[in-house]
Structures are given as structure tokens and as C-alpha cells.
Amino acid sequence: MYVVVSYDISDDRRRFEAMSRLKAMGYVRVQRSLYIARGGSALAKDTARALMRIIGREDSVVILIIDGQTLSRAIRLGVANLSIPSGPTVV
């Protein structure tokens, strides 16, 4: 299973804080506001709790839990890289 996080955060400071928090939680940056990590509902809930402390009223976050088969069927255009390290990521 994988957790995918997409956000639209208007404030630079909050956006940087969200990015830093996601990377600290083991997420890999796929695009500027799209992150992915191995995990399931527990990681998704932890992520939601962490980002709730950061985002403002005008911000938007979407958290998806998807299986490996769905990820492998993703349509990629350009240089999007959806490969996830198999082990823990050291930041």
C-alpha cells in the first residue's frame, strides 16, 4: 500500500513546513506538491494530524491510500518519477 499526498498551500512558510514534515515522515517528492510513501491507513492518519497543525483555512490537502497495482498503472507524462525506495529514507 502507498499513501499519496497532494497539497495546495498558499503561504511559503507553511508550504515549506509541510514539505519538511512530509520528508521527515518518509515521503518522497514526486512533483512540487505531490508526495508518496509506503504505508497504509495509519500513515495516512498520522499525516493528516501533522498537516492539520500546519495548514490554513485557505489551504487544501488530499491524502489517498492506493495499492501497488494502482500505482503501477499510473499514467506518467514528462519526468514524473514514482519509484519509492524499498528501505527507510534517511533525511
Tab-separated table of C-alpha atoms in Angstrom:
chain	number	residue	atom	x	y	z
A	1	MET	CA	0.000	0.000	0.000
A	2	TYR	CA	1.022	3.595	-0.621
A	3	VAL	CA	-0.052	6.953	0.713
A	4	VAL	CA	-0.190	9.840	-1.755
A	5	VAL	CA	-0.370	13.434	-0.520
A	6	SER	CA	-1.173	16.440	-2.668
A	7	TYR	CA	-1.465	19.953	-1.337
A	8	ASP	CA	-2.218	23.493	-2.385
A	9	ILE	CA	-0.741	25.745	0.304
A	10	SER	CA	-0.569	29.460	-0.467
A	11	ASP	CA	1.834	30.660	2.227
A	12	ASP	CA	5.540	29.981	1.561
A	13	ARG	CA	6.380	29.335	5.216
A	14	ARG	CA	3.533	26.852	5.713
A	15	ARG	CA	4.301	25.182	2.383
A	16	PHE	CA	7.974	24.717	3.375
A	17	GLU	CA	6.905	23.388	6.778
A	18	ALA	CA	4.532	20.870	5.141
A	19	MET	CA	7.250	19.771	2.722
A	20	SER	CA	9.759	19.322	5.547
A	21	ARG	CA	7.281	17.380	7.651
A	22	LEU	CA	6.355	15.029	4.804
A	23	LYS	CA	10.013	14.324	4.019
A	24	ALA	CA	10.689	13.684	7.729
A	25	MET	CA	7.830	11.155	7.691
A	26	GLY	CA	9.461	9.232	4.828
A	27	TYR	CA	7.612	10.688	1.855
A	28	VAL	CA	9.345	11.085	-1.499
A	29	ARG	CA	8.649	14.218	-3.510
A	30	VAL	CA	7.215	13.330	-6.931
A	31	GLN	CA	6.284	16.855	-8.009
A	32	ARG	CA	6.259	20.225	-6.272
A	33	SER	CA	3.157	19.460	-4.246
A	34	LEU	CA	2.819	15.676	-4.671
A	35	TYR	CA	4.424	13.171	-2.290
A	36	ILE	CA	4.263	9.400	-1.939
A	37	ALA	CA	5.339	6.903	0.731
A	38	ARG	CA	4.885	3.236	1.530
A	39	GLY	CA	2.191	2.855	4.153
A	40	GLY	CA	-1.483	2.476	4.833
A	41	SER	CA	-4.226	3.991	6.910
A	42	ALA	CA	-2.043	4.544	9.995
A	43	LEU	CA	0.451	6.637	7.998
A	44	ALA	CA	-2.412	8.495	6.280
A	45	LYS	CA	-3.971	9.373	9.642
A	46	ASP	CA	-0.607	10.446	11.121
A	47	THR	CA	-0.018	12.588	8.049
A	48	ALA	CA	-3.438	14.210	8.326
A	49	ARG	CA	-2.822	15.031	12.000
A	50	ALA	CA	0.611	16.506	11.220
A	51	LEU	CA	-0.628	18.640	8.324
A	52	MET	CA	-3.719	19.857	10.219
A	53	ARG	CA	-1.316	21.692	12.562
A	54	ILE	CA	0.328	23.446	9.605
A	55	ILE	CA	-2.308	24.379	7.030
A	56	GLY	CA	-4.504	27.464	6.995
A	57	ARG	CA	-8.198	27.856	6.148
A	58	GLU	CA	-7.483	28.713	2.513
A	59	ASP	CA	-5.207	25.667	2.016
A	60	SER	CA	-6.137	22.285	0.605
A	61	VAL	CA	-4.696	18.799	1.226
A	62	VAL	CA	-5.743	15.493	-0.342
A	63	ILE	CA	-4.480	12.202	1.114
A	64	LEU	CA	-5.050	8.974	-0.822
A	65	ILE	CA	-4.313	5.360	0.085
A	66	ILE	CA	-3.662	3.249	-3.011
A	67	ASP	CA	-2.405	-0.259	-3.678
A	68	GLY	CA	0.721	-1.162	-5.630
A	69	GLN	CA	-1.226	-2.304	-8.677
A	70	THR	CA	-2.961	1.066	-8.950
A	71	LEU	CA	0.389	2.839	-8.636
A	72	SER	CA	1.940	0.662	-11.346
A	73	ARG	CA	-0.905	1.596	-13.726
A	74	ALA	CA	-0.445	5.338	-13.201
A	75	ILE	CA	-0.092	7.330	-16.409
A	76	ARG	CA	3.055	9.446	-16.266
A	77	LEU	CA	3.892	12.293	-18.603
A	78	GLY	CA	7.269	14.003	-18.675
A	79	VAL	CA	9.784	13.243	-15.953
A	80	ALA	CA	7.425	12.154	-13.149
A	81	ASN	CA	9.202	9.518	-11.054
A	82	LEU	CA	7.024	7.267	-8.918
A	83	SER	CA	9.784	4.947	-7.712
A	84	ILE	CA	9.852	4.602	-3.941
A	85	PRO	CA	12.955	3.440	-2.036
A	86	SER	CA	12.359	-0.010	-0.572
A	87	GLY	CA	14.002	0.795	2.755
A	88	PRO	CA	13.642	3.683	5.156
A	89	THR	CA	14.735	7.075	3.899
A	90	VAL	CA	17.357	8.896	5.958
A	91	VAL	CA	16.864	12.651	5.902
